[in-house]
Structure formats: C-alpha cells, structure tokens
C-alpha cells in the first residue's frame, strides 16, 4: 500500500482509492452506454456473445501471463454456475436497457443488494434484521414509484413495461450472483474468475450460434473493443480500490452511476429524466445504505459483473 493511501486513511476517507473507485464507476457507466448502442444495433444475444469472446481472449492472456494454479473440479463447477447466472443477468439487463431510459434502468438495478439480503438468509442462514425489512420497504417503494411514473405517461409502451420486468428479473439473479461471488472470491483470484466466467458464457451462448449469431458489422468492432476495455479496466480499478480502503468509504461512490446515467442518457440518447425516476432511485439508494448497515457483508468487495 502506498504511503499516500496510508496518510489519507489516517486523516479521513482515503482519497486515492475513493477517486479510483469513482472513476471506475464512470467507466462502467460509459460501458453501459456503449452496450445500449450495440444492443440496439445487433441485439442483445450477438452483443453479449461477441463481447464474451473478446473478453475471454483478453482475460485469458492476463491469466496465462501471471502465476496461476489449475482450478479444481469443484471450483470449475462454481465458475460454470456463476457464469450461467451472470449470463442471465447480462441478457435480461441489457435487453431491458435497450427499451428503457438509461437512468431508469440503472435506478431499478440498485435494488439488487436488497434481494441479496433475503437470499443470504435463505441460502446461508443469515438472520434478517429489522433494518433490512425497512430497507426492503424503501427499495420496493422506489420501484413502485418508478413503475407508476411509467404508467402515468401518456405515451408509455408495452415495450417499456417488458423492459422494466427484464431489469427487475436481472436484479434477482444478480442478487444470487452476489452470494456466489463471495463464495468464489475465497477460492480464486479475480483474473481467474474473469477468464473462466467469460469463457463459460461464450461457450454457453455459442451453442445457439448456428441459429442466432450474425457477423458483427465492421464499424461496430471498435465500440465492442471499447466495451470490453471499459469493463475489464473498470473491474480492475474497483478491485484495486477495495483492496486499499474500507467499503464504508467506497460504497457511496457506486451510486454515482445514477448521476452518470442521467448525464450520459441525456447527452447520447436525448433521454429526459422524470421526477418519479429521481424519487424512486433515491428511495432505492436509501434502502441499500440502510441494508449495508444492517448487514455489513453486503459491503464486502466483489468484482463488477456487467
């Protein structure tokens, strides 16, 4: 750990890790924008398929270059299980993202840690505290406000409702992914997880390639490379930050993704943000912060999934 990080830790929030984590959130928010562009152009299946293949090559090179151990069969099974869950998360989330304003999709996705509270109780036997119940009520109220805003629009479409449902389904599976990620982090290093996760997703999606895959247009390879680079660099920067600062300082930076979603959605897609989206997202974020205090394990670092 650098002396600068140590010094800043003594005087309050560690400045450098917080800044790096905030920058990582911006890069991952930019990745969401690029993914939305690609999904609109070639569909969610082909976008995720080609991204997984490219990420496998990059992460595989990093894994091969460094010191590594051959994963055991149980660890490979855990890699495969999480890859299936992550694949569902990615497909549902980005399918919904293509049909919703960016800020709305990101705001809805914040509810995942609240689902994780109850999944941890169900799967790991953890006790649900009173704060967790209040947190869940706040989060669900936020979701209800966002959805009410959709139905209140004169021009709301069935596509938007289905997009909302897809994002909410992705958050449920993402919550299960949080539980798996904590088990996985005890058994493998991040670069190994990234490599085998992307490899498994590429293999699983590749099974349908003869029927669904299309060649990526030449002008989309650069955005795809950008998506892959933003994802891998963002994941690395978040891992670096969480290794050098307490989660209590870093978790709040993750909600800056909503600010970036508002700004980038308006700048790139000319998306206006309604007061219901703002109010709903604020309630969900408040619920997540309450949940973090109720169960500090939710604040333990995991690598970004999408």
Short mmCIF file of C-alpha atoms in Angstrom, two decimals:
data_model
loop_
_atom_site.label_atom_id
_atom_site.label_comp_id
_atom_site.label_asym_id
_atom_site.label_seq_id
_atom_site.Cartn_x
_atom_site.Cartn_y
_atom_site.Cartn_z
CA UNK A 1 0.00 0.00 0.00
CA UNK A 2 1.40 3.38 -0.93
CA UNK A 3 2.31 5.98 1.69
CA UNK A 4 -0.20 8.39 0.15
CA UNK A 5 -3.01 5.92 0.73
CA UNK A 6 -1.85 5.29 4.29
CA UNK A 7 -1.65 9.00 5.06
CA UNK A 8 -5.10 9.76 3.68
CA UNK A 9 -6.53 6.82 5.64
CA UNK A 10 -5.31 8.40 8.89
CA UNK A 11 -6.99 11.73 8.25
CA UNK A 12 -10.36 10.51 7.00
CA UNK A 13 -11.62 8.90 3.81
CA UNK A 14 -8.74 7.50 1.73
CA UNK A 15 -8.70 9.98 -1.15
CA UNK A 16 -6.89 7.98 -3.83
CA UNK A 17 -8.94 4.74 -3.58
CA UNK A 18 -12.18 6.74 -3.44
CA UNK A 19 -11.17 8.68 -6.54
CA UNK A 20 -10.14 5.50 -8.38
CA UNK A 21 -13.39 3.77 -7.42
CA UNK A 22 -15.44 6.77 -8.59
CA UNK A 23 -13.52 6.76 -11.88
CA UNK A 24 -14.22 3.03 -12.24
CA UNK A 25 -17.95 3.70 -11.81
CA UNK A 26 -17.77 6.32 -14.57
CA UNK A 27 -16.00 3.87 -16.91
CA UNK A 28 -18.59 1.17 -16.22
CA UNK A 29 -21.38 3.71 -16.79
CA UNK A 30 -19.81 4.58 -20.14
CA UNK A 31 -19.73 0.85 -20.88
CA UNK A 32 -23.49 0.69 -20.29
CA UNK A 33 -23.96 3.44 -22.87
CA UNK A 34 -21.83 1.61 -25.44
CA UNK A 35 -23.65 -1.65 -24.70
CA UNK A 36 -27.00 0.04 -25.27
CA UNK A 37 -25.80 1.28 -28.66
CA UNK A 38 -24.63 -2.22 -29.62
CA UNK A 39 -27.78 -3.95 -28.38
CA UNK A 40 -29.97 -1.56 -30.39
CA UNK A 41 -27.79 -2.26 -33.46
CA UNK A 42 -27.37 -6.07 -33.40
CA UNK A 43 -29.47 -7.35 -30.50
CA UNK A 44 -28.57 -8.46 -27.01
CA UNK A 45 -27.55 -12.03 -27.95
CA UNK A 46 -24.91 -11.05 -30.50
CA UNK A 47 -23.63 -8.17 -28.39
CA UNK A 48 -23.07 -10.40 -25.35
CA UNK A 49 -21.70 -13.28 -27.45
CA UNK A 50 -19.04 -11.20 -29.17
CA UNK A 51 -18.19 -9.27 -26.01
CA UNK A 52 -17.73 -12.52 -24.06
CA UNK A 53 -15.47 -13.95 -26.76
CA UNK A 54 -13.30 -10.84 -26.87
CA UNK A 55 -13.18 -10.59 -23.06
CA UNK A 56 -12.17 -14.25 -22.88
CA UNK A 57 -9.16 -13.60 -25.11
CA UNK A 58 -8.06 -10.55 -23.09
CA UNK A 59 -8.66 -12.07 -19.64
CA UNK A 60 -7.16 -15.38 -20.79
CA UNK A 61 -3.97 -13.62 -21.83
CA UNK A 62 -3.76 -11.94 -18.43
CA UNK A 63 -4.41 -15.20 -16.59
CA UNK A 64 -1.84 -17.09 -18.65
CA UNK A 65 0.83 -14.42 -18.22
CA UNK A 66 0.78 -14.39 -14.42
CA UNK A 67 1.31 -17.05 -11.75
CA UNK A 68 -1.65 -19.40 -11.73
CA UNK A 69 -2.84 -22.71 -10.40
CA UNK A 70 -5.12 -25.13 -12.17
CA UNK A 71 -8.64 -24.83 -10.67
CA UNK A 72 -10.11 -27.96 -9.13
CA UNK A 73 -13.29 -29.59 -10.42
CA UNK A 74 -15.49 -28.06 -7.64
CA UNK A 75 -14.07 -24.60 -8.39
CA UNK A 76 -14.71 -25.08 -12.11
CA UNK A 77 -18.27 -26.07 -11.23
CA UNK A 78 -18.68 -22.85 -9.25
CA UNK A 79 -17.24 -20.86 -12.18
CA UNK A 80 -19.74 -22.53 -14.51
CA UNK A 81 -22.71 -21.99 -12.18
CA UNK A 82 -21.92 -18.32 -11.73
CA UNK A 83 -21.38 -17.93 -15.48
CA UNK A 84 -24.93 -19.19 -16.09
CA UNK A 85 -26.32 -16.74 -13.52
CA UNK A 86 -24.24 -13.85 -14.89
CA UNK A 87 -25.32 -14.74 -18.41
CA UNK A 88 -28.98 -14.43 -17.38
CA UNK A 89 -28.21 -11.14 -15.62
CA UNK A 90 -26.47 -9.66 -18.66
CA UNK A 91 -29.05 -10.80 -21.21
CA UNK A 92 -32.01 -9.57 -19.13
CA UNK A 93 -30.40 -6.30 -18.06
CA UNK A 94 -29.20 -5.19 -21.48
CA UNK A 95 -32.38 -6.37 -23.19
CA UNK A 96 -34.28 -4.13 -20.77
CA UNK A 97 -31.73 -1.32 -21.11
CA UNK A 98 -32.41 -1.11 -24.83
CA UNK A 99 -36.08 -0.42 -24.03
CA UNK A 100 -35.73 1.96 -21.09
CA UNK A 101 -34.07 5.30 -20.41
CA UNK A 102 -30.56 4.71 -19.07
CA UNK A 103 -31.22 6.39 -15.71
CA UNK A 104 -34.38 4.38 -15.15
CA UNK A 105 -32.66 1.05 -15.81
CA UNK A 106 -29.71 1.90 -13.57
CA UNK A 107 -32.01 3.14 -10.79
CA UNK A 108 -34.01 -0.11 -10.86
CA UNK A 109 -30.83 -2.20 -10.83
CA UNK A 110 -29.80 -0.71 -7.46
CA UNK A 111 -32.40 -2.87 -5.71
CA UNK A 112 -30.22 -6.00 -6.13
CA UNK A 113 -28.50 -5.75 -2.71
CA UNK A 114 -31.92 -5.77 -1.05
CA UNK A 115 -32.79 -9.04 -2.76
CA UNK A 116 -29.36 -10.31 -1.69
CA UNK A 117 -30.31 -9.79 1.97
CA UNK A 118 -33.15 -12.28 1.72
CA UNK A 119 -31.23 -14.72 -0.48
CA UNK A 120 -28.41 -14.71 2.07
CA UNK A 121 -30.94 -15.55 4.75
CA UNK A 122 -32.44 -18.31 2.60
CA UNK A 123 -29.19 -19.84 1.30
CA UNK A 124 -26.67 -19.01 4.03
CA UNK A 125 -28.90 -18.99 7.08
CA UNK A 126 -28.22 -15.34 7.93
CA UNK A 127 -30.67 -13.59 10.24
CA UNK A 128 -32.85 -10.87 8.71
CA UNK A 129 -32.63 -7.78 10.93
CA UNK A 130 -35.30 -5.14 11.41
CA UNK A 131 -33.24 -2.60 9.44
CA UNK A 132 -33.26 -4.97 6.47
CA UNK A 133 -37.06 -5.04 6.45
CA UNK A 134 -37.22 -1.23 6.48
CA UNK A 135 -34.57 -1.14 3.75
CA UNK A 136 -36.60 -3.51 1.59
CA UNK A 137 -39.77 -1.48 2.08
CA UNK A 138 -37.94 1.67 0.97
CA UNK A 139 -36.50 -0.11 -2.06
CA UNK A 140 -39.81 -1.60 -3.12
CA UNK A 141 -41.48 1.79 -2.70
CA UNK A 142 -38.82 3.24 -5.00
CA UNK A 143 -39.51 0.57 -7.62
CA UNK A 144 -43.26 1.24 -7.33
CA UNK A 145 -42.75 4.98 -7.85
CA UNK A 146 -40.63 4.40 -10.97
CA UNK A 147 -43.20 1.98 -12.40
CA UNK A 148 -46.07 4.32 -11.52
CA UNK A 149 -44.25 7.03 -13.45
CA UNK A 150 -44.18 4.74 -16.48
CA UNK A 151 -47.89 4.01 -16.37
CA UNK A 152 -48.62 7.67 -15.80
CA UNK A 153 -47.03 8.69 -19.08
CA UNK A 154 -49.40 9.37 -21.93
CA UNK A 155 -47.00 7.62 -24.30
CA UNK A 156 -45.96 4.62 -22.22
CA UNK A 157 -45.46 1.45 -24.25
CA UNK A 158 -45.71 -2.26 -23.61
CA UNK A 159 -42.05 -2.47 -24.63
CA UNK A 160 -41.08 -0.23 -21.71
CA UNK A 161 -43.10 -2.36 -19.26
CA UNK A 162 -41.40 -5.51 -20.55
CA UNK A 163 -38.04 -3.74 -20.29
CA UNK A 164 -38.76 -2.90 -16.65
CA UNK A 165 -39.69 -6.53 -15.97
CA UNK A 166 -36.46 -7.71 -17.61
CA UNK A 167 -34.32 -5.36 -15.49
CA UNK A 168 -36.08 -6.50 -12.30
CA UNK A 169 -35.54 -10.15 -13.24
CA UNK A 170 -31.87 -9.37 -13.80
CA UNK A 171 -31.62 -7.84 -10.31
CA UNK A 172 -32.98 -11.01 -8.69
CA UNK A 173 -30.38 -13.14 -10.44
CA UNK A 174 -27.73 -10.50 -9.73
CA UNK A 175 -28.55 -10.81 -6.03
CA UNK A 176 -27.88 -14.55 -6.25
CA UNK A 177 -24.71 -13.66 -8.13
CA UNK A 178 -23.60 -11.58 -5.10
CA UNK A 179 -23.88 -14.64 -2.89
CA UNK A 180 -21.96 -16.80 -5.37
CA UNK A 181 -19.31 -14.11 -5.84
CA UNK A 182 -18.43 -14.15 -2.16
CA UNK A 183 -18.00 -17.93 -2.25
CA UNK A 184 -15.97 -17.66 -5.45
CA UNK A 185 -13.67 -14.92 -4.11
CA UNK A 186 -12.46 -17.30 -1.39
CA UNK A 187 -11.36 -19.88 -3.96
CA UNK A 188 -9.97 -17.95 -6.94
CA UNK A 189 -8.27 -14.71 -7.90
CA UNK A 190 -10.17 -12.02 -9.86
CA UNK A 191 -8.29 -12.62 -13.14
CA UNK A 192 -9.12 -16.34 -13.00
CA UNK A 193 -12.76 -15.56 -12.25
CA UNK A 194 -12.95 -13.09 -15.13
CA UNK A 195 -11.37 -15.55 -17.57
CA UNK A 196 -13.45 -18.62 -16.74
CA UNK A 197 -16.64 -16.61 -16.36
CA UNK A 198 -16.34 -15.07 -19.81
CA UNK A 199 -15.19 -18.38 -21.30
CA UNK A 200 -18.20 -20.23 -19.88
CA UNK A 201 -20.62 -17.54 -21.06
CA UNK A 202 -19.08 -17.63 -24.56
CA UNK A 203 -19.40 -21.43 -24.68
CA UNK A 204 -23.00 -21.44 -23.43
CA UNK A 205 -24.12 -18.71 -25.85
CA UNK A 206 -22.07 -20.29 -28.62
CA UNK A 207 -24.33 -23.34 -28.53
CA UNK A 208 -27.04 -21.24 -30.19
CA UNK A 209 -24.65 -19.54 -32.60
CA UNK A 210 -25.63 -21.61 -35.68
CA UNK A 211 -29.15 -20.21 -35.41
CA UNK A 212 -28.74 -16.79 -33.78
CA UNK A 213 -25.24 -15.46 -34.40
CA UNK A 214 -24.56 -12.85 -37.06
CA UNK A 215 -21.28 -11.35 -38.19
CA UNK A 216 -20.60 -8.08 -36.42
CA UNK A 217 -20.51 -5.14 -38.88
CA UNK A 218 -17.02 -3.69 -39.31
CA UNK A 219 -17.99 -0.33 -37.83
CA UNK A 220 -19.09 -1.98 -34.56
CA UNK A 221 -15.82 -3.73 -33.74
CA UNK A 222 -14.33 -0.57 -32.28
CA UNK A 223 -17.31 0.02 -29.93
CA UNK A 224 -17.13 -3.66 -28.95
CA UNK A 225 -13.43 -3.33 -28.16
CA UNK A 226 -14.25 -0.20 -26.16
CA UNK A 227 -16.95 -2.04 -24.21
CA UNK A 228 -14.54 -4.86 -23.36
CA UNK A 229 -11.76 -2.47 -22.35
CA UNK A 230 -14.08 -0.34 -20.20
CA UNK A 231 -15.45 -3.44 -18.48
CA UNK A 232 -12.07 -5.01 -17.68
CA UNK A 233 -10.40 -1.75 -16.64
CA UNK A 234 -13.39 -0.78 -14.51
CA UNK A 235 -13.38 -4.16 -12.77
CA UNK A 236 -9.64 -3.95 -12.11
CA UNK A 237 -9.87 -0.41 -10.71
CA UNK A 238 -12.71 -1.37 -8.38
CA UNK A 239 -10.77 -4.41 -7.11
CA UNK A 240 -7.70 -2.19 -6.57
CA UNK A 241 -9.76 0.33 -4.59
CA UNK A 242 -11.47 -2.23 -2.37
CA UNK A 243 -8.10 -3.78 -1.54
CA UNK A 244 -6.88 -0.41 -0.19
CA UNK A 245 -9.86 1.20 1.55
CA UNK A 246 -12.78 0.24 3.72
CA UNK A 247 -16.05 -0.41 1.96
CA UNK A 248 -17.83 2.27 4.03
CA UNK A 249 -15.90 4.92 2.08
CA UNK A 250 -16.30 3.29 -1.33
CA UNK A 251 -19.90 2.05 -1.40
CA UNK A 252 -21.41 5.57 -1.73
CA UNK A 253 -19.37 6.18 -4.89
CA UNK A 254 -21.21 3.30 -6.59
CA UNK A 255 -24.42 5.30 -6.57
CA UNK A 256 -22.75 7.98 -8.68
CA UNK A 257 -23.65 5.60 -11.53
CA UNK A 258 -27.13 7.10 -11.42
CA UNK A 259 -25.73 10.61 -11.92
CA UNK A 260 -23.68 9.39 -14.88
CA UNK A 261 -26.73 7.58 -16.27
CA UNK A 262 -28.75 10.79 -16.14
CA UNK A 263 -25.98 12.81 -17.80
CA UNK A 264 -24.98 10.26 -20.45
CA UNK A 265 -28.57 9.28 -21.20
CA UNK A 266 -29.41 12.93 -21.89
CA UNK A 267 -26.20 13.59 -23.85
CA UNK A 268 -26.12 10.44 -26.01
CA UNK A 269 -29.78 9.40 -26.30
CA UNK A 270 -31.58 12.69 -25.54
CA UNK A 271 -33.41 10.98 -22.65
CA UNK A 272 -35.27 13.20 -20.21
CA UNK A 273 -35.37 12.13 -16.55
CA UNK A 274 -38.74 12.28 -14.80
CA UNK A 275 -39.26 13.22 -11.15
CA UNK A 276 -40.62 9.72 -10.49
CA UNK A 277 -37.34 8.17 -11.65
CA UNK A 278 -35.36 10.56 -9.43
CA UNK A 279 -37.58 9.96 -6.40
CA UNK A 280 -37.68 6.21 -6.89
CA UNK A 281 -33.91 5.93 -7.32
CA UNK A 282 -33.34 8.00 -4.16
CA UNK A 283 -35.58 5.67 -2.15
CA UNK A 284 -33.81 2.58 -3.53
CA UNK A 285 -30.39 4.06 -2.74
CA UNK A 286 -31.54 4.95 0.79
CA UNK A 287 -32.77 1.40 1.25
CA UNK A 288 -29.42 -0.01 0.10
CA UNK A 289 -27.49 2.22 2.53
CA UNK A 290 -29.75 1.08 5.38
CA UNK A 291 -29.22 -2.53 4.28
CA UNK A 292 -25.48 -2.06 4.28
CA UNK A 293 -25.62 -1.03 7.94
CA UNK A 294 -27.92 -3.94 8.72
CA UNK A 295 -25.58 -6.47 7.09
CA UNK A 296 -22.01 -5.23 6.56
CA UNK A 297 -21.22 -8.33 4.47
CA UNK A 298 -23.11 -6.67 1.63
CA UNK A 299 -20.34 -4.10 1.54
CA UNK A 300 -17.58 -6.65 1.02
CA UNK A 301 -15.88 -6.12 -2.36
CA UNK A 302 -16.78 -8.21 -5.38
CA UNK A 303 -15.73 -7.64 -8.94
CA UNK A 304 -18.25 -5.90 -11.13
CA UNK A 305 -20.39 -8.29 -13.09
CA UNK A 306 -21.63 -6.28 -16.02
#
